[in-house]
Coordinates of C-alpha atoms in Angstrom, one line a residue:
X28 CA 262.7 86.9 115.3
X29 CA 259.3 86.4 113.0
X30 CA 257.7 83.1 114.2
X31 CA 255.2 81.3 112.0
X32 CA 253.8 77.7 112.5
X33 CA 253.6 75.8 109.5
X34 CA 252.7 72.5 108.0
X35 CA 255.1 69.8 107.8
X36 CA 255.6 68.4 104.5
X37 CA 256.5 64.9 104.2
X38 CA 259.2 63.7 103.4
X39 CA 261.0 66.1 105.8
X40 CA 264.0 67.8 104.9
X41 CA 267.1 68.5 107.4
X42 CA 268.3 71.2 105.7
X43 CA 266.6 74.9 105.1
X44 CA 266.7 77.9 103.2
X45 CA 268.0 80.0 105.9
X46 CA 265.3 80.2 108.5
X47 CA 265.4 78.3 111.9
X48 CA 262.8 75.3 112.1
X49 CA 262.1 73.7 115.1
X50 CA 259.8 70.7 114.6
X51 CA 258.4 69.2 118.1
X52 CA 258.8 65.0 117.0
X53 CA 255.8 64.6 120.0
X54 CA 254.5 67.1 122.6
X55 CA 253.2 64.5 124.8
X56 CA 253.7 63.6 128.6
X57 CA 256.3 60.3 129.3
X58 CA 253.0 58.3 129.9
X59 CA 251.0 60.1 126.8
X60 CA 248.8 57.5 124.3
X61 CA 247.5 60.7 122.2
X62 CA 250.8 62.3 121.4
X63 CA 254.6 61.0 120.5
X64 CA 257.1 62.3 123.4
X65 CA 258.6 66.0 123.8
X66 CA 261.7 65.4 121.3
X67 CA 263.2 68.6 119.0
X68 CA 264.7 68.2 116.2
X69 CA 266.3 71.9 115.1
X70 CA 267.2 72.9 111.5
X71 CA 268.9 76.1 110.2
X72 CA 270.6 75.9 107.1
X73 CA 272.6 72.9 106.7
X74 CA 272.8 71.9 110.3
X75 CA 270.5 69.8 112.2
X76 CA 270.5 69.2 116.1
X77 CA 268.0 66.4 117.9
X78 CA 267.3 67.6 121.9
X79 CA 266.2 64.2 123.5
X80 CA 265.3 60.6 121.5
X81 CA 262.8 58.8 123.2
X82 CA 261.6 55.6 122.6
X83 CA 258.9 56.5 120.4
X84 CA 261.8 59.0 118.4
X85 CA 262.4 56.1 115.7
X86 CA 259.2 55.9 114.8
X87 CA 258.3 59.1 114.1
X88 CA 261.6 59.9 112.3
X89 CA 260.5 57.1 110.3
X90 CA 257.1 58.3 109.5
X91 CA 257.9 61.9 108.6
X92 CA 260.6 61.0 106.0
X93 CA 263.9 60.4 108.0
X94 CA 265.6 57.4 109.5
X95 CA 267.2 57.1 113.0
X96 CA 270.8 57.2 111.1
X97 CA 270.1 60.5 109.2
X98 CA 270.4 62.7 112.6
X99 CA 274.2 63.4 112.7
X100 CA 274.2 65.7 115.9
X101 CA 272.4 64.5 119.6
X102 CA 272.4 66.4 123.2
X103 CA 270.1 64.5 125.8
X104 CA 268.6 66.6 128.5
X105 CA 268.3 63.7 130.8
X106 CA 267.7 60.4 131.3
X107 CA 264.2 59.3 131.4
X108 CA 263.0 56.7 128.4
X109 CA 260.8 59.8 126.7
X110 CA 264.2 61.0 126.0
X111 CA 266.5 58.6 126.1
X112 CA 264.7 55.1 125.0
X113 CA 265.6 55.8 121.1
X114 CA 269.6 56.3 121.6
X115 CA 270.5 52.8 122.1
X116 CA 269.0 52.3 118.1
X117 CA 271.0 55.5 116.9
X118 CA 274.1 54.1 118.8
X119 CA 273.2 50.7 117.6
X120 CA 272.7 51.2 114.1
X121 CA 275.6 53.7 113.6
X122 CA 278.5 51.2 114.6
X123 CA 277.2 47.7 112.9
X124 CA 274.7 49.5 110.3
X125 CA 276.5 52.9 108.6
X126 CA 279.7 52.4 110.6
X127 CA 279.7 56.3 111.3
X128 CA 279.2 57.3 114.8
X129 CA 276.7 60.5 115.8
X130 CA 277.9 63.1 117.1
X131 CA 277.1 64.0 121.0
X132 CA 277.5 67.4 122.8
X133 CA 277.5 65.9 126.6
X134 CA 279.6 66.6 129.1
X135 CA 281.8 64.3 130.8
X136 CA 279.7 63.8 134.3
X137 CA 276.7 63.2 132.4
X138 CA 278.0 60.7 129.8
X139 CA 279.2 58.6 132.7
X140 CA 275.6 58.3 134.1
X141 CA 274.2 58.2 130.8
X142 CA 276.6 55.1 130.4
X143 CA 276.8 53.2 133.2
X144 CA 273.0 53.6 134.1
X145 CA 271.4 53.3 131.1
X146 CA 273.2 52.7 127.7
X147 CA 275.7 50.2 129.2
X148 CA 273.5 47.2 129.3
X149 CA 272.2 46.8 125.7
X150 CA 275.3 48.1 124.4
X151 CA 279.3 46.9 126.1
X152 CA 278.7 43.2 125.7
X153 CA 277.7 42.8 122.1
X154 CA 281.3 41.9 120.7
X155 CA 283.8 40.6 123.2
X156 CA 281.5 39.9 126.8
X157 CA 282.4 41.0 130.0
X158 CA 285.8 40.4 129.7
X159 CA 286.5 43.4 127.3
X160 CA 283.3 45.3 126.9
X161 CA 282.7 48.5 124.3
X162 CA 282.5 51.7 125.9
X163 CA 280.3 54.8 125.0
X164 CA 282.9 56.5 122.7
X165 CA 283.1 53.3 120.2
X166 CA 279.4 54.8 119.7
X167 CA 279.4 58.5 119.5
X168 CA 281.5 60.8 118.5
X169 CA 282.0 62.7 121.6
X170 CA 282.0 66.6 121.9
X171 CA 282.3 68.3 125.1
X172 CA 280.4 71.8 125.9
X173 CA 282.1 74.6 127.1
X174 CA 281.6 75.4 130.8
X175 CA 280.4 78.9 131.2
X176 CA 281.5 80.3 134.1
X177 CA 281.0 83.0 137.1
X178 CA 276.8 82.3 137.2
X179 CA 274.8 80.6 140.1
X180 CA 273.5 78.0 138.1
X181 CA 275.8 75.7 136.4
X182 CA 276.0 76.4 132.3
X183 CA 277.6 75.0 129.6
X184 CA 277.4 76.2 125.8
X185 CA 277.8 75.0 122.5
X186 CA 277.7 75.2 118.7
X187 CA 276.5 72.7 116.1
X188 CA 277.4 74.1 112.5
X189 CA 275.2 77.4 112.8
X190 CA 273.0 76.3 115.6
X191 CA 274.2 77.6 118.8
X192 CA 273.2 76.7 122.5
X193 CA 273.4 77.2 125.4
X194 CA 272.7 74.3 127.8
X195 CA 271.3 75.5 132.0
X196 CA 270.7 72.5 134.6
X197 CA 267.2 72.6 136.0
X198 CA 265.0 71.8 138.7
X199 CA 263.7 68.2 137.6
X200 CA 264.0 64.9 139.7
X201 CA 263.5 64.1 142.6
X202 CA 260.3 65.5 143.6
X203 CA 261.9 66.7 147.1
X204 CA 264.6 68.7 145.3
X205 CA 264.1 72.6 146.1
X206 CA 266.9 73.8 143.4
X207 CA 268.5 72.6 140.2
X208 CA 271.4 72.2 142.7
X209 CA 269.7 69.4 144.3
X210 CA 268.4 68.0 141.4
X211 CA 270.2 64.5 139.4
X212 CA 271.4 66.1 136.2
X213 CA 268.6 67.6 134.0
X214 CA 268.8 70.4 131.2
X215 CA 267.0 72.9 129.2
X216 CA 268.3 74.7 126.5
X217 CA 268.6 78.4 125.1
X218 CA 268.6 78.3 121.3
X219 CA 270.3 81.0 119.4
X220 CA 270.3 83.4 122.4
X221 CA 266.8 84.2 121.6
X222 CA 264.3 80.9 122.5
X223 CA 264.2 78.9 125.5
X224 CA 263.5 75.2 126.1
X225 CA 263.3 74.2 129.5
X226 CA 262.6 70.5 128.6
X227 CA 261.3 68.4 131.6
X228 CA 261.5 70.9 135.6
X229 CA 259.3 71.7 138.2
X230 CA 258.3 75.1 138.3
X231 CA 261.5 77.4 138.7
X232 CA 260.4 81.3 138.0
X233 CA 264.3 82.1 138.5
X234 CA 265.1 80.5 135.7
X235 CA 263.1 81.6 133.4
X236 CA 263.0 85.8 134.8
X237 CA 267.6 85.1 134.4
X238 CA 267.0 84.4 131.2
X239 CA 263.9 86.5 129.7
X240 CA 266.1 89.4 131.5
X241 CA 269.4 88.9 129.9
X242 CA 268.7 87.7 126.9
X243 CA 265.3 89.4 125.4
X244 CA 264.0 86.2 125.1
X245 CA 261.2 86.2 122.0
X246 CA 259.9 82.7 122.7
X247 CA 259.7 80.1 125.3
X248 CA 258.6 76.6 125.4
X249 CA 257.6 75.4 128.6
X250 CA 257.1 71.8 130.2
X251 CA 253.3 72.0 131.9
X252 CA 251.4 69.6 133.5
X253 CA 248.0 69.7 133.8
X254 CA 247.4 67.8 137.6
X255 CA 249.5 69.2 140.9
X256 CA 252.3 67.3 142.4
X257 CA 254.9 65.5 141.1
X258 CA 258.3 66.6 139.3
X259 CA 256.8 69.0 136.1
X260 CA 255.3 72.1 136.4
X261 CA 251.6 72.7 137.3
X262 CA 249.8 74.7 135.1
X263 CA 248.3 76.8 137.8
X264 CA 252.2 77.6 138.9
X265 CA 252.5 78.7 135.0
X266 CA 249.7 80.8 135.7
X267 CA 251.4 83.1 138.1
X268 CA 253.9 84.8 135.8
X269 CA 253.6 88.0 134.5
X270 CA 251.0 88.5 131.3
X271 CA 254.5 89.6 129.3
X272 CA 256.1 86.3 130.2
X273 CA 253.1 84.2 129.3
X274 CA 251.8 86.0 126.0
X275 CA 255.1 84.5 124.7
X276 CA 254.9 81.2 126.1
X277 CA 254.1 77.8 124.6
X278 CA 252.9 74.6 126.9
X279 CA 254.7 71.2 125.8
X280 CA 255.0 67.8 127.3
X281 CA 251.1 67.9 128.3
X282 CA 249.0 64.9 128.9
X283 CA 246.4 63.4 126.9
X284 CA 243.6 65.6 128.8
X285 CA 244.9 69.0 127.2
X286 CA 241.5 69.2 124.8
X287 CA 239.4 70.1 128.3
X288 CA 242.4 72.6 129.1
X289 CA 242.5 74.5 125.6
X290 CA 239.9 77.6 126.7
X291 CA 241.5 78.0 130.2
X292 CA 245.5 78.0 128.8
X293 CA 244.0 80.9 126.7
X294 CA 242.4 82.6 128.7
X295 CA 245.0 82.3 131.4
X296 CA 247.0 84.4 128.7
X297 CA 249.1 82.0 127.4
X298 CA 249.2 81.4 122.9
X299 CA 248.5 77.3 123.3
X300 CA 249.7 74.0 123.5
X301 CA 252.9 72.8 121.1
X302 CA 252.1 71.0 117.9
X303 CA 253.7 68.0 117.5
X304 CA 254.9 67.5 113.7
X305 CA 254.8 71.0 112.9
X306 CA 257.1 73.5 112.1
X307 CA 258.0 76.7 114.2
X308 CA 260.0 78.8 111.8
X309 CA 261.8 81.7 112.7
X310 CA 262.6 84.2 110.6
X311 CA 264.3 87.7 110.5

């Protein structure tokens, strides 16, 4: 696949002629000032897909063209605010606004934390108390992903219209975890069998070797973090991977330092930082 990055025109469409768009919403860290947070919203054809809506998603919906009810189609990685603060206005707006729920590709171990540990509080008690609270299906429209099975790591895929994915668990929180095993539930997603989105994980070089290996990856998209420590992946880890790994490999979720870091990402082999608010269009 042919990938050009292109300007956004305002107001933004979610439909295409043909190609696959992925616009980056924000390309910024949780904690960035300088950027919006690392939300995707993915167009081909007539079908339309948000990965993550953080609190900051409604905004920027809002300023490129689009409001919060106009995305049909959600799947949440996990559950920190950069990708989860915007749901509770999509879930929100959908039953007492349009009265037409969005759709949601989660499975059921992951809506229930979702729920209970998040969403539950601004949401259950707004008609009837705590005597007969809502639940998360009066505000999606629930789909399930398909387990895929006989792999190490736990898998799940999906389609939305034309847009297919494939959903791996990852290696994110807490920062003692040693394996997406002993991680609490985080996701990246393989788009079209051909582009991979780790979202938020510390670095995890089996991952991405699995999936550059059986799947002749073209592009990947790649959480990096520009200190050491903590639960992303250092930029010096990045470093390590081979030059054909890296040629192909953009940097996302950065923090508001990443001007300084511009020079060395190149020459360390790697194309650049994401653009937020642009659009990376793939094309036969």
């Amino acid at each position: 696949m042919k990938l050009t990055i292109e300007e956004l025109i305002k107001p933004q469409s979610l439909t295409t002629n043909g190609s696959l768009d992925l616009i980056f919403l924000g390309t910024g860290s949780a904690f960035s000032k300088l950027h919006y947070q690392n939300n995707l919203l993915i167009l081909f054809g007539e079908d339309h897909l948000l990965i993550d809506c953080g609190t900051k998603c409604p905004q920027v919906l809002y300023d490129i063209g689009l409001k919060t009810p106009d995305i049909r189609n959600y799947f949440i990685t996990h559950s920190h605010a950069d990708h989860i603060g915007g749901l509770e206005e999509a879930a929100l707006m959908g039953r007492y606004m349009t009265h037409r729920k969005p759709r949601i590709f989660i499975t059921e171990n992951y809506e229930a934390q979702l729920w209970e540990y998040s969403l539950k509080g601004g949401s259950a008690f707004n008609e009837h108390g705590y005597s007969k609270p809502l639940f998360f299906s009066d505000f999606f429209d629930v789909t399930r992903p398909e387990p895929i099975l006989g792999s190490g790591r736990e898998r799940y895929r999906f389609s939305c219209g034309a847009i297919q994915i494939e959903m791996m668990r990852t290696r994110h929180i807490p920062a003692t975890a040693q394996s997406w095993s002993e991680s609490v539930w985080s996701t990246g997603a393989l788009i079209q069998e051909k582009i991979l989105f780790t979202s938020d994980t510390m670095f995890d070089p089996e991952l991405i070797f699995f999936y550059n290996d059986a799947y002749k990856i073209d592009v990947i998209f790649h959480d990096c973090q520009l200190f050491a420590g903590g639960v992303h992946t250092y930029l010096e880890d990045l470093r390590r991977l081979p030059a054909k790994i890296k040629e192909k490999t953009y940097l996302m979720h950065y923090g508001d330092s990443w001007k300084s870091y511009e020079q060395k990402v190149r020459d360390y082999g790697f194309p650049g930082f994401v653009q937020q608010q642009k659009i990376y269009r793939f094309s036969k």
